mmCIF file of N, CA and C in Angstrom:
data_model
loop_
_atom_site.group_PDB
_atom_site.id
_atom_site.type_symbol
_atom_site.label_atom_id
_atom_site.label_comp_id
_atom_site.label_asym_id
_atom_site.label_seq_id
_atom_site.Cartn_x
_atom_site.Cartn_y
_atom_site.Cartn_z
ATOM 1 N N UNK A 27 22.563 33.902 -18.695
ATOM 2 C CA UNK A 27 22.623 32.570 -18.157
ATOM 3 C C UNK A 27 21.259 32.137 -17.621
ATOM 4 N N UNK A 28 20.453 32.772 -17.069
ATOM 5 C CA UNK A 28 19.037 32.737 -16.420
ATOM 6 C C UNK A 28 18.233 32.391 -17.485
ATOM 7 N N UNK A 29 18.227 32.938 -18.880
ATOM 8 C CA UNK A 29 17.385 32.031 -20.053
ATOM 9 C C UNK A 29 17.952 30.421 -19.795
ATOM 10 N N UNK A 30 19.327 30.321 -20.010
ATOM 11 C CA UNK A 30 19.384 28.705 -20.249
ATOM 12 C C UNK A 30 19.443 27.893 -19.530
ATOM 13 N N UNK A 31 19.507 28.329 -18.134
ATOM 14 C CA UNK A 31 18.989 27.892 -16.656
ATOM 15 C C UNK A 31 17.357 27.457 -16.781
ATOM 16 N N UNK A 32 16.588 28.631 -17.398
ATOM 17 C CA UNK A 32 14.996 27.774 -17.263
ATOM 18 C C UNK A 32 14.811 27.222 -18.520
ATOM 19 N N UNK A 33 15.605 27.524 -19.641
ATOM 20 C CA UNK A 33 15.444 25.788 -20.831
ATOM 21 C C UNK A 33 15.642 24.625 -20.148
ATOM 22 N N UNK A 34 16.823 24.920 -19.187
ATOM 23 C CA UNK A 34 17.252 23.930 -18.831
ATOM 24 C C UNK A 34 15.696 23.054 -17.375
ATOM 25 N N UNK A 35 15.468 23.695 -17.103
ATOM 26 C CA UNK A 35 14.396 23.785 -16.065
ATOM 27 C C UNK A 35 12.976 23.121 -16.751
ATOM 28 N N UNK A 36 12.806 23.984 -17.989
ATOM 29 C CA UNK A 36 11.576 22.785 -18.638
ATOM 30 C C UNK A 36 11.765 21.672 -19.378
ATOM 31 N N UNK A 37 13.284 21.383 -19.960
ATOM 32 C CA UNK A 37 13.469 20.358 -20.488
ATOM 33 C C UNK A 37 13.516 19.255 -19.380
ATOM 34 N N UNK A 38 13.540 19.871 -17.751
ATOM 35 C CA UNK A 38 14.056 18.977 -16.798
ATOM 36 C C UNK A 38 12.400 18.124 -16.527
ATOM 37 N N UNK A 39 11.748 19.119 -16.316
ATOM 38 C CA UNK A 39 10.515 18.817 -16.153
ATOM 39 C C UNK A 39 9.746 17.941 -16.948
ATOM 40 N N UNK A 40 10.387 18.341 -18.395
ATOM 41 C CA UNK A 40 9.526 17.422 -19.388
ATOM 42 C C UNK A 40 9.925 15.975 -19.150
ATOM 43 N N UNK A 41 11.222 15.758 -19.302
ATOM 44 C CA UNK A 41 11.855 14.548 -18.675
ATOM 45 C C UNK A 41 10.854 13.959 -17.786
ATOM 46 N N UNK A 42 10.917 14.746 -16.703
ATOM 47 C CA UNK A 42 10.717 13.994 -15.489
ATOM 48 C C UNK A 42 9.150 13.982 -15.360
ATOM 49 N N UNK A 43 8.888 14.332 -16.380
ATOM 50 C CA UNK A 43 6.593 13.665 -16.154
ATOM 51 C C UNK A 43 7.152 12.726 -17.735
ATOM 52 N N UNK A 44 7.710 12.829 -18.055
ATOM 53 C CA UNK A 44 7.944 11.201 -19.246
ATOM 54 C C UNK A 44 8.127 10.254 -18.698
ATOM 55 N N UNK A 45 9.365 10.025 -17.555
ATOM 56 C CA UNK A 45 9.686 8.885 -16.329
ATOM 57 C C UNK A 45 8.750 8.818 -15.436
ATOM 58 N N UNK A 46 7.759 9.877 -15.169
ATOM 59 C CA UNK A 46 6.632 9.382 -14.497
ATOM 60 C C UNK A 46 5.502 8.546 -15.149
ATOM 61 N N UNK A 47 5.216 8.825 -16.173
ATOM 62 C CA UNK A 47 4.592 8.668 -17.496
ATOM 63 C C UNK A 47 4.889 6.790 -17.441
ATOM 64 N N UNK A 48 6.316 6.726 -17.502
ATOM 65 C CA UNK A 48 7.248 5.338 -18.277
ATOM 66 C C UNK A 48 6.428 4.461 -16.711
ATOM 67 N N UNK A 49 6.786 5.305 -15.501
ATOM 68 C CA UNK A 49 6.150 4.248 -14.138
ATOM 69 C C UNK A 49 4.628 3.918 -14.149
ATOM 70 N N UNK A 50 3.809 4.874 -14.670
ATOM 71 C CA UNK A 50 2.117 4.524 -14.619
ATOM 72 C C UNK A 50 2.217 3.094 -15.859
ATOM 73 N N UNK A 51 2.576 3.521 -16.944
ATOM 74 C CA UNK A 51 2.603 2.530 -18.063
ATOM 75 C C UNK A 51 3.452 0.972 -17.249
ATOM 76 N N UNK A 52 3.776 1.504 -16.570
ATOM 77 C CA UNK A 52 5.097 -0.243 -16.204
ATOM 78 C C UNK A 52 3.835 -0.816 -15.446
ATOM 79 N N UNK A 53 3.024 -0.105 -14.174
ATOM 80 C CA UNK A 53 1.794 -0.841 -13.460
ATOM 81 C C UNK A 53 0.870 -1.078 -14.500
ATOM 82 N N UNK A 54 0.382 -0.149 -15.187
ATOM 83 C CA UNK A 54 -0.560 -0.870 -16.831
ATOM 84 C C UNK A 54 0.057 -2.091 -16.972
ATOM 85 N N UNK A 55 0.999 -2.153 -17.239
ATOM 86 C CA UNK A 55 1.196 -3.466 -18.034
ATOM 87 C C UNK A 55 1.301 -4.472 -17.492
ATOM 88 N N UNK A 56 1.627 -4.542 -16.532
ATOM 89 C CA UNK A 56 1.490 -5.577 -15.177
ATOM 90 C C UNK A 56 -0.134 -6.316 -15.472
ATOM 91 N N UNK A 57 -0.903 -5.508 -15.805
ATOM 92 C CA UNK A 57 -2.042 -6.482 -16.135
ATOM 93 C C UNK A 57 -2.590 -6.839 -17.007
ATOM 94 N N UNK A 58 -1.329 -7.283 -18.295
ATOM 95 C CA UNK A 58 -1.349 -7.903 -19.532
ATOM 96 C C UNK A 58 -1.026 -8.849 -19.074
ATOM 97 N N UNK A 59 -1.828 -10.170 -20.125
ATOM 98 C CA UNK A 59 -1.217 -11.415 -19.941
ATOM 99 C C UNK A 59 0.227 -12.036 -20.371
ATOM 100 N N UNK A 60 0.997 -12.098 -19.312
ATOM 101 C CA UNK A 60 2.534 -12.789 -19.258
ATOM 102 C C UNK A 60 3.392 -11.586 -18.783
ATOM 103 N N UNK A 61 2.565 -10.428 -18.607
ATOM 104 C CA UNK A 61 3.337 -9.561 -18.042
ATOM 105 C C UNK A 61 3.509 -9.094 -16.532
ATOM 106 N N UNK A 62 2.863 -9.862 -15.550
ATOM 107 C CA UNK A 62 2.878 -9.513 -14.334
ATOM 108 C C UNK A 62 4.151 -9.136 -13.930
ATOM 109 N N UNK A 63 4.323 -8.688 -12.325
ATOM 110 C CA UNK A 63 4.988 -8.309 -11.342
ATOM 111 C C UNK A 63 5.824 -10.005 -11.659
ATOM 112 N N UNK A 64 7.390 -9.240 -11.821
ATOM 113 C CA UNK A 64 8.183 -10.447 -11.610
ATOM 114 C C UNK A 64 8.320 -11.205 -13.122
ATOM 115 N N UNK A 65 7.628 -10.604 -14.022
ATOM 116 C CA UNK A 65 8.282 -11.732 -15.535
ATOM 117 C C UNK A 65 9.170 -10.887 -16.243
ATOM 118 N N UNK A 66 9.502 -11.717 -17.227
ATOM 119 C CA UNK A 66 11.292 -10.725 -18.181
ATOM 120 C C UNK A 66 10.689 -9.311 -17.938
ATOM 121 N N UNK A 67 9.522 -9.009 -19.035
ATOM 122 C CA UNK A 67 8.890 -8.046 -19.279
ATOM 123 C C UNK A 67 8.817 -7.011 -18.419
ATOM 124 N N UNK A 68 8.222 -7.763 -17.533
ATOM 125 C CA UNK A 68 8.293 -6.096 -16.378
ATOM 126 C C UNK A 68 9.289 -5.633 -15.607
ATOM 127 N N UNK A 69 10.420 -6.996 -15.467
ATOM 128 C CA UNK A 69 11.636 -6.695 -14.911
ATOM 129 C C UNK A 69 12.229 -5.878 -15.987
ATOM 130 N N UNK A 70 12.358 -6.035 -16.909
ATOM 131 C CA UNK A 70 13.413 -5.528 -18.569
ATOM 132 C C UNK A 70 12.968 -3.373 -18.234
ATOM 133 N N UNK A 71 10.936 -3.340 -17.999
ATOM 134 C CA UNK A 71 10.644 -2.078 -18.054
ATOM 135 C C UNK A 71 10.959 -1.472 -16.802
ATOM 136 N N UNK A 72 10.849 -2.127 -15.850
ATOM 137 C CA UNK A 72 11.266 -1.608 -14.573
ATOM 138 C C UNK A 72 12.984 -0.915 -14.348
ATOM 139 N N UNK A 73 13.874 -2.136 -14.931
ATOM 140 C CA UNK A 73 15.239 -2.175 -14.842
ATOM 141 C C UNK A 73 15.311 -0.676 -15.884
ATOM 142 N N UNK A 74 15.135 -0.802 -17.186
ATOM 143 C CA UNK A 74 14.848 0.174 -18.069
ATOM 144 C C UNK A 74 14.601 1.932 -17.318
ATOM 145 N N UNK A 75 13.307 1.710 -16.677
ATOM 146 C CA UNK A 75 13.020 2.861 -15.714
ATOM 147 C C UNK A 75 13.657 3.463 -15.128
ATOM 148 N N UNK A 76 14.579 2.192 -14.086
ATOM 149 C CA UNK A 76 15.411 2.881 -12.801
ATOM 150 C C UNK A 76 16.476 3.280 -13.200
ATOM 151 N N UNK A 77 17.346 2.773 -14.917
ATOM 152 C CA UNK A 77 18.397 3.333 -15.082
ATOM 153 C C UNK A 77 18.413 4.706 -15.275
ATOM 154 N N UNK A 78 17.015 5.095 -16.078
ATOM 155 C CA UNK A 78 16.541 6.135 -16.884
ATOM 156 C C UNK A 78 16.543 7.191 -15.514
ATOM 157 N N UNK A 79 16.073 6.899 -14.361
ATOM 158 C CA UNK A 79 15.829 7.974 -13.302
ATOM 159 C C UNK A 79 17.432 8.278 -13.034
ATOM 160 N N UNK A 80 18.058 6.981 -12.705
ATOM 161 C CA UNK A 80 19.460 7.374 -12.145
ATOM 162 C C UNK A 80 20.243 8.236 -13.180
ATOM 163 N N UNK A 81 20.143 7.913 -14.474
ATOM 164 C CA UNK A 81 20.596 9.286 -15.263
ATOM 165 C C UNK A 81 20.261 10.430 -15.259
ATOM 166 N N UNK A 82 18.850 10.378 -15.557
ATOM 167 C CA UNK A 82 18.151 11.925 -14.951
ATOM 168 C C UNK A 82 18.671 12.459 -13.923
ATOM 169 N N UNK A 83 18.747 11.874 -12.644
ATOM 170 C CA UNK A 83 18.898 12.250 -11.534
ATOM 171 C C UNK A 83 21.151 12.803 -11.559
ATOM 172 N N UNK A 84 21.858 11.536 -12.078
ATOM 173 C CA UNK A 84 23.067 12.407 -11.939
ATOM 174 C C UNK A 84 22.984 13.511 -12.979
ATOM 175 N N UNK A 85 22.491 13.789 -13.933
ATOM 176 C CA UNK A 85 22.860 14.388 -14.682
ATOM 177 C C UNK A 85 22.097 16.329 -14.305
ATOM 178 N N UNK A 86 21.452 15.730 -13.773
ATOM 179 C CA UNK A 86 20.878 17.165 -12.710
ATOM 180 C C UNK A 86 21.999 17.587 -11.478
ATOM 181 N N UNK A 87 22.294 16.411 -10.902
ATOM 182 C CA UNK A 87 23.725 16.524 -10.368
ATOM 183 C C UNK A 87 24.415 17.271 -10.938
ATOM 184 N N UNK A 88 25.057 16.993 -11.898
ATOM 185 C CA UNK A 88 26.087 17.276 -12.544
ATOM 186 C C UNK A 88 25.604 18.952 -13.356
ATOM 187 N N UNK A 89 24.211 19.392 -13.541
ATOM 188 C CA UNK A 89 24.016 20.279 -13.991
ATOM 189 C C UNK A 89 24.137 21.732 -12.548
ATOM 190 N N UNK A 90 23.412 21.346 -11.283
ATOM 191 C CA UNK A 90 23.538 21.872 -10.481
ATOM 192 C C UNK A 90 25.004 22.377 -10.411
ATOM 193 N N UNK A 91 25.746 21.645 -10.346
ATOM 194 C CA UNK A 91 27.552 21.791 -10.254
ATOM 195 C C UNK A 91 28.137 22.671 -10.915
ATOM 196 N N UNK A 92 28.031 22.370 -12.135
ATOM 197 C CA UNK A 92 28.201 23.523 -13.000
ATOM 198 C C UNK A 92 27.530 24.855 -13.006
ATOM 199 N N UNK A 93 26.616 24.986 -12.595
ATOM 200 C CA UNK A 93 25.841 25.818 -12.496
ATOM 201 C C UNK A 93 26.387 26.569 -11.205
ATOM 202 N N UNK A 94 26.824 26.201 -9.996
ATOM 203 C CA UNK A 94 27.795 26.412 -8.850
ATOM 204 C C UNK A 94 29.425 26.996 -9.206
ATOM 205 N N UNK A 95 29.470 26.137 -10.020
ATOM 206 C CA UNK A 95 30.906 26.468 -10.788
ATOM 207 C C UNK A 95 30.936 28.129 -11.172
ATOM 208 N N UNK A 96 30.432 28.162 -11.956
ATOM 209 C CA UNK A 96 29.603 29.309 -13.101
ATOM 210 C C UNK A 96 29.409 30.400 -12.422
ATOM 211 N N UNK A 97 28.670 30.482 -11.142
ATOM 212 C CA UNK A 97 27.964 31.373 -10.103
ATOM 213 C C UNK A 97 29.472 31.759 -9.531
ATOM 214 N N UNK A 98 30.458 30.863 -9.098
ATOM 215 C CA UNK A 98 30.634 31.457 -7.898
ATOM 216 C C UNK A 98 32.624 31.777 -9.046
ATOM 217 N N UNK A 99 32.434 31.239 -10.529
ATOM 218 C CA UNK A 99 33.634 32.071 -11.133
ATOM 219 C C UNK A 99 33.039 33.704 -11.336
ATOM 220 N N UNK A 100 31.696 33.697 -11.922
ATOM 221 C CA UNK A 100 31.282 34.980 -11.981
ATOM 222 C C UNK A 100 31.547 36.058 -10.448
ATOM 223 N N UNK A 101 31.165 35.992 -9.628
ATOM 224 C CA UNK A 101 31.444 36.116 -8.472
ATOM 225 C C UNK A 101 32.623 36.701 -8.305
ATOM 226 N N UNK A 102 33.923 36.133 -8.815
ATOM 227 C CA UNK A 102 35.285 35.828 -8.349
ATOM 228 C C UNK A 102 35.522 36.701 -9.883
ATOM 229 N N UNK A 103 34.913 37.379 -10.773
ATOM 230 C CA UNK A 103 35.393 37.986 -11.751
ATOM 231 C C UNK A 103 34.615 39.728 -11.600
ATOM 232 N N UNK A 104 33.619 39.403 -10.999
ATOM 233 C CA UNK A 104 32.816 41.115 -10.799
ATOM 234 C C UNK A 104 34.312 41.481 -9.690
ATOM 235 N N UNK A 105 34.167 40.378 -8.259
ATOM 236 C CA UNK A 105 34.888 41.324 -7.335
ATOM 237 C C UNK A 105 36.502 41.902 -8.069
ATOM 238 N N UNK A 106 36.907 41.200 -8.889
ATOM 239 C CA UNK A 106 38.079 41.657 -9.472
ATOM 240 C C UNK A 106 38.204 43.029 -9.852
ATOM 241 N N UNK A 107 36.459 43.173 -10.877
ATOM 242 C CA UNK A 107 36.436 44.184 -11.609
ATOM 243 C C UNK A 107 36.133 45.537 -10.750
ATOM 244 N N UNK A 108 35.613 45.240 -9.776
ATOM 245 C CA UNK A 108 35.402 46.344 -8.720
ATOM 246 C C UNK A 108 36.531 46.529 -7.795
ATOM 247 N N UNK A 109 37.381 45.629 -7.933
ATOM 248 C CA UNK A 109 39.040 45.798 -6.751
ATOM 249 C C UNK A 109 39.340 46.728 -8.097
ATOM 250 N N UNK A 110 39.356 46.553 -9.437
ATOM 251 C CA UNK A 110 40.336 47.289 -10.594
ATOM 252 C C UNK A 110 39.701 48.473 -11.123
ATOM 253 N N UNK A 111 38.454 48.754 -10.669
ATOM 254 C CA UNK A 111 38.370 49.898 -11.089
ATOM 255 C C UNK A 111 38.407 51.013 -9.868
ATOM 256 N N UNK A 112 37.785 50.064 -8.143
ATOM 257 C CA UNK A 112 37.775 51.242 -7.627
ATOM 258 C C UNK A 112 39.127 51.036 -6.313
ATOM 259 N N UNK A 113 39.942 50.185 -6.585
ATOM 260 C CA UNK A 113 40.989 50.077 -5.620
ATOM 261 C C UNK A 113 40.760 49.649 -4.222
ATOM 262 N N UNK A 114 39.391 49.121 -4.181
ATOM 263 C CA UNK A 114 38.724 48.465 -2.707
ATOM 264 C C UNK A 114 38.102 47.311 -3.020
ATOM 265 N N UNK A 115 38.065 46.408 -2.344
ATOM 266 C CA UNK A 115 36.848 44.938 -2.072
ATOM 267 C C UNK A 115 35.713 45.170 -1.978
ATOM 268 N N UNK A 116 34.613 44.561 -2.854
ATOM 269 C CA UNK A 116 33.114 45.174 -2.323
ATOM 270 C C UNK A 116 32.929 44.350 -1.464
ATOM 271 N N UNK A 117 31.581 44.390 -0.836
ATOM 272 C CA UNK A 117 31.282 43.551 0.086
ATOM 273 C C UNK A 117 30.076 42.540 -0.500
ATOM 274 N N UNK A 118 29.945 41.438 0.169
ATOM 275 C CA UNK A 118 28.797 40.299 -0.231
ATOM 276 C C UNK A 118 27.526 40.885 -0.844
ATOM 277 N N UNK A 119 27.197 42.270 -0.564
ATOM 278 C CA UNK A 119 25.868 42.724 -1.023
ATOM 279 C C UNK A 119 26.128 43.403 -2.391
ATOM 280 N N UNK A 120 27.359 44.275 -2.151
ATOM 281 C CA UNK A 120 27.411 44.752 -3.273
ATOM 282 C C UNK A 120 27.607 44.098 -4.362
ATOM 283 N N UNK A 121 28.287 43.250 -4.252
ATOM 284 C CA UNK A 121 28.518 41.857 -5.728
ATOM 285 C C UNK A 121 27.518 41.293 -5.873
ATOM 286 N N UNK A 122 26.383 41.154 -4.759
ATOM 287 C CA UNK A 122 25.551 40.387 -5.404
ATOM 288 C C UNK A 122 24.253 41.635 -6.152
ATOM 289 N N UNK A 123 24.246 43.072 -5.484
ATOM 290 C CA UNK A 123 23.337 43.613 -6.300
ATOM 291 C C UNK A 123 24.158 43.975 -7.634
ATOM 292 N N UNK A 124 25.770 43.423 -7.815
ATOM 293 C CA UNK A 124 26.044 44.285 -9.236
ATOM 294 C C UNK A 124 25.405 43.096 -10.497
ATOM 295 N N UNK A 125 25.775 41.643 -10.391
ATOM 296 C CA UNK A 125 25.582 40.177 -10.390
ATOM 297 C C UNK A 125 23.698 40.493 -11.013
ATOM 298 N N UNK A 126 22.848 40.445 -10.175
ATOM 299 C CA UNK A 126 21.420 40.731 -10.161
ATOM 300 C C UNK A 126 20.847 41.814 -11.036
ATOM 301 N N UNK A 127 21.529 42.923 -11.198
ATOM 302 C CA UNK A 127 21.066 44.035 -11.479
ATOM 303 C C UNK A 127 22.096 44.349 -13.380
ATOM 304 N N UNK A 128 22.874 43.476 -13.520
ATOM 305 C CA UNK A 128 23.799 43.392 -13.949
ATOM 306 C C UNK A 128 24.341 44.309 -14.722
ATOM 307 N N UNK A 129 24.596 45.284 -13.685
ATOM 308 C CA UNK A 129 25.744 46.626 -13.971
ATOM 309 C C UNK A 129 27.535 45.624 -14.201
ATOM 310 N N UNK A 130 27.881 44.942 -12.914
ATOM 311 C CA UNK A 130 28.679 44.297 -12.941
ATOM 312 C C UNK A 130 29.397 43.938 -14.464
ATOM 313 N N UNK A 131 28.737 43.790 -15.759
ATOM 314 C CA UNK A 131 29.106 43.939 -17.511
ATOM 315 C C UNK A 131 29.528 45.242 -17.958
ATOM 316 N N UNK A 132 29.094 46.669 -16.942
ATOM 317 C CA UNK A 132 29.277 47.878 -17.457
ATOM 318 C C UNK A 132 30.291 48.856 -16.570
ATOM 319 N N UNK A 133 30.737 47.917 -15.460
ATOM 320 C CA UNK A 133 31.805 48.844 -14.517
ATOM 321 C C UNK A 133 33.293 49.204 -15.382
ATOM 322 N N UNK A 134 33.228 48.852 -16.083
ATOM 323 C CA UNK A 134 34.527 48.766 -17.196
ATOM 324 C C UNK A 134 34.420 50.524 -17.699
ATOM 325 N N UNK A 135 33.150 50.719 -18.493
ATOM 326 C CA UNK A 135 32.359 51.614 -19.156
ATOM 327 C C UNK A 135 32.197 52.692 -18.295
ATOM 328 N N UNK A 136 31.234 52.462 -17.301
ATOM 329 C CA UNK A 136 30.864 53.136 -16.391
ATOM 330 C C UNK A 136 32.114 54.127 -15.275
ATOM 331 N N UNK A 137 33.352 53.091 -15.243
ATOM 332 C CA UNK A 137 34.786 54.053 -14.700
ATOM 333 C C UNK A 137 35.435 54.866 -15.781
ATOM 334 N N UNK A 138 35.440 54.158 -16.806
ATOM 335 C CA UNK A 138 35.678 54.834 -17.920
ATOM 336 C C UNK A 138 35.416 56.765 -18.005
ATOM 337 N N UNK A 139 33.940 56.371 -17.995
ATOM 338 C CA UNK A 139 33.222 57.825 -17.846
ATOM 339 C C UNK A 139 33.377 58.343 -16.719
ATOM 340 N N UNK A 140 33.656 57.932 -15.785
ATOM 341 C CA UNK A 140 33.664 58.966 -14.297
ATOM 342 C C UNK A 140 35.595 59.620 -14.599
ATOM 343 N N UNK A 141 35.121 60.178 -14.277
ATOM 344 C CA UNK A 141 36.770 60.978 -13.615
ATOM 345 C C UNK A 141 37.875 60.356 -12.801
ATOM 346 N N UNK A 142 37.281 60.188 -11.825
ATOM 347 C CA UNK A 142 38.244 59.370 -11.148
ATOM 348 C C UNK A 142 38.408 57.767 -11.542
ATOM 349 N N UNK A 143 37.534 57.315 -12.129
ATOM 350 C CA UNK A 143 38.202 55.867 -12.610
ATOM 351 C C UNK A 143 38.728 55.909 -13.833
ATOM 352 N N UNK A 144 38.970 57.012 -14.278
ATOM 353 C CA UNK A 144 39.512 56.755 -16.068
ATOM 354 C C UNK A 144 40.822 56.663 -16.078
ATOM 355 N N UNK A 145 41.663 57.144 -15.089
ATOM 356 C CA UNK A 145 42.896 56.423 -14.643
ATOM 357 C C UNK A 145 43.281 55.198 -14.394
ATOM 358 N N UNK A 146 42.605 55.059 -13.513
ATOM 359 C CA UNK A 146 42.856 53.074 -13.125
ATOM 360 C C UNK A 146 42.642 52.139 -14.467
ATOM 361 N N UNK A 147 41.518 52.954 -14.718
ATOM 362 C CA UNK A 147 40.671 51.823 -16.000
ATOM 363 C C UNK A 147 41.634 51.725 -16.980
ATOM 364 N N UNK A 148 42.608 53.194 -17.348
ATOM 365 C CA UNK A 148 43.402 53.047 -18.390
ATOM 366 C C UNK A 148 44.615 52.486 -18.170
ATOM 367 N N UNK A 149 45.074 51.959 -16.994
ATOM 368 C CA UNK A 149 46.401 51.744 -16.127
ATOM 369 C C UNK A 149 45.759 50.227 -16.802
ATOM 370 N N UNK A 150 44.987 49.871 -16.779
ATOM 371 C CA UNK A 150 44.300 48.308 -16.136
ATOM 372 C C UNK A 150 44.623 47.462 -18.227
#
């Protein structure tokens, strides 16, 4: 998930120096003739602009969220796997070094091979 978290991270970026990009060009043009502050033209690029940010902007919203979503089902699926293989709750550290380190994909495997979890694991 951390690869498509930072695609997601430079496509955000690229975006957002293009809408910066779109604001230097809107003051450029302001000093073409018929285009000042206040005619169709610069209202049309301006209006144009601010919709363009407010999409950018929910849609980062909306990416953050999911991304929250995502984090905290993963979360809610390691502690499962560690209540089912070792018959206890880990605690906040331990889920997050299994999560980080990501053993948390191999506790399945990993009880498997021990002795004492090859029971549960096979019950499960």
């Amino acid at each position: 998930m951390e690869k498509e978290v930072d695609e997601v991270g430079k496509v955000a970026r690229f975006i957002k120096a293009k809408i910066e990009e779109l604001d230097r060009e809107n003051l450029a043009n302001r000093q073409k003739s018929g285009c000042g502050k206040g005619s169709a033209v610069d209202r049309s690029r301006t209006g144009t602009t601010i919709s363009l940010k407010k999409k950018f902007k929910d849609k980062m919203a909306e990416f953050r969220v999911l991304r929250e979503n995502i984090h905290q089902e993963n979360r809610e699926v390691v502690e499962r796997r560690v209540f089912t293989v070792t018959g206890t709750r880990a605690d906040e550290e331990t889920i997050d070094r299994l999560i980080e380190t990501g053993d948390s994909e191999q506790i399945f495997q990993k009880a498997i091979q021990e002795e004492q979890g090859r029971g549960q694991a096979m019950e499960q």
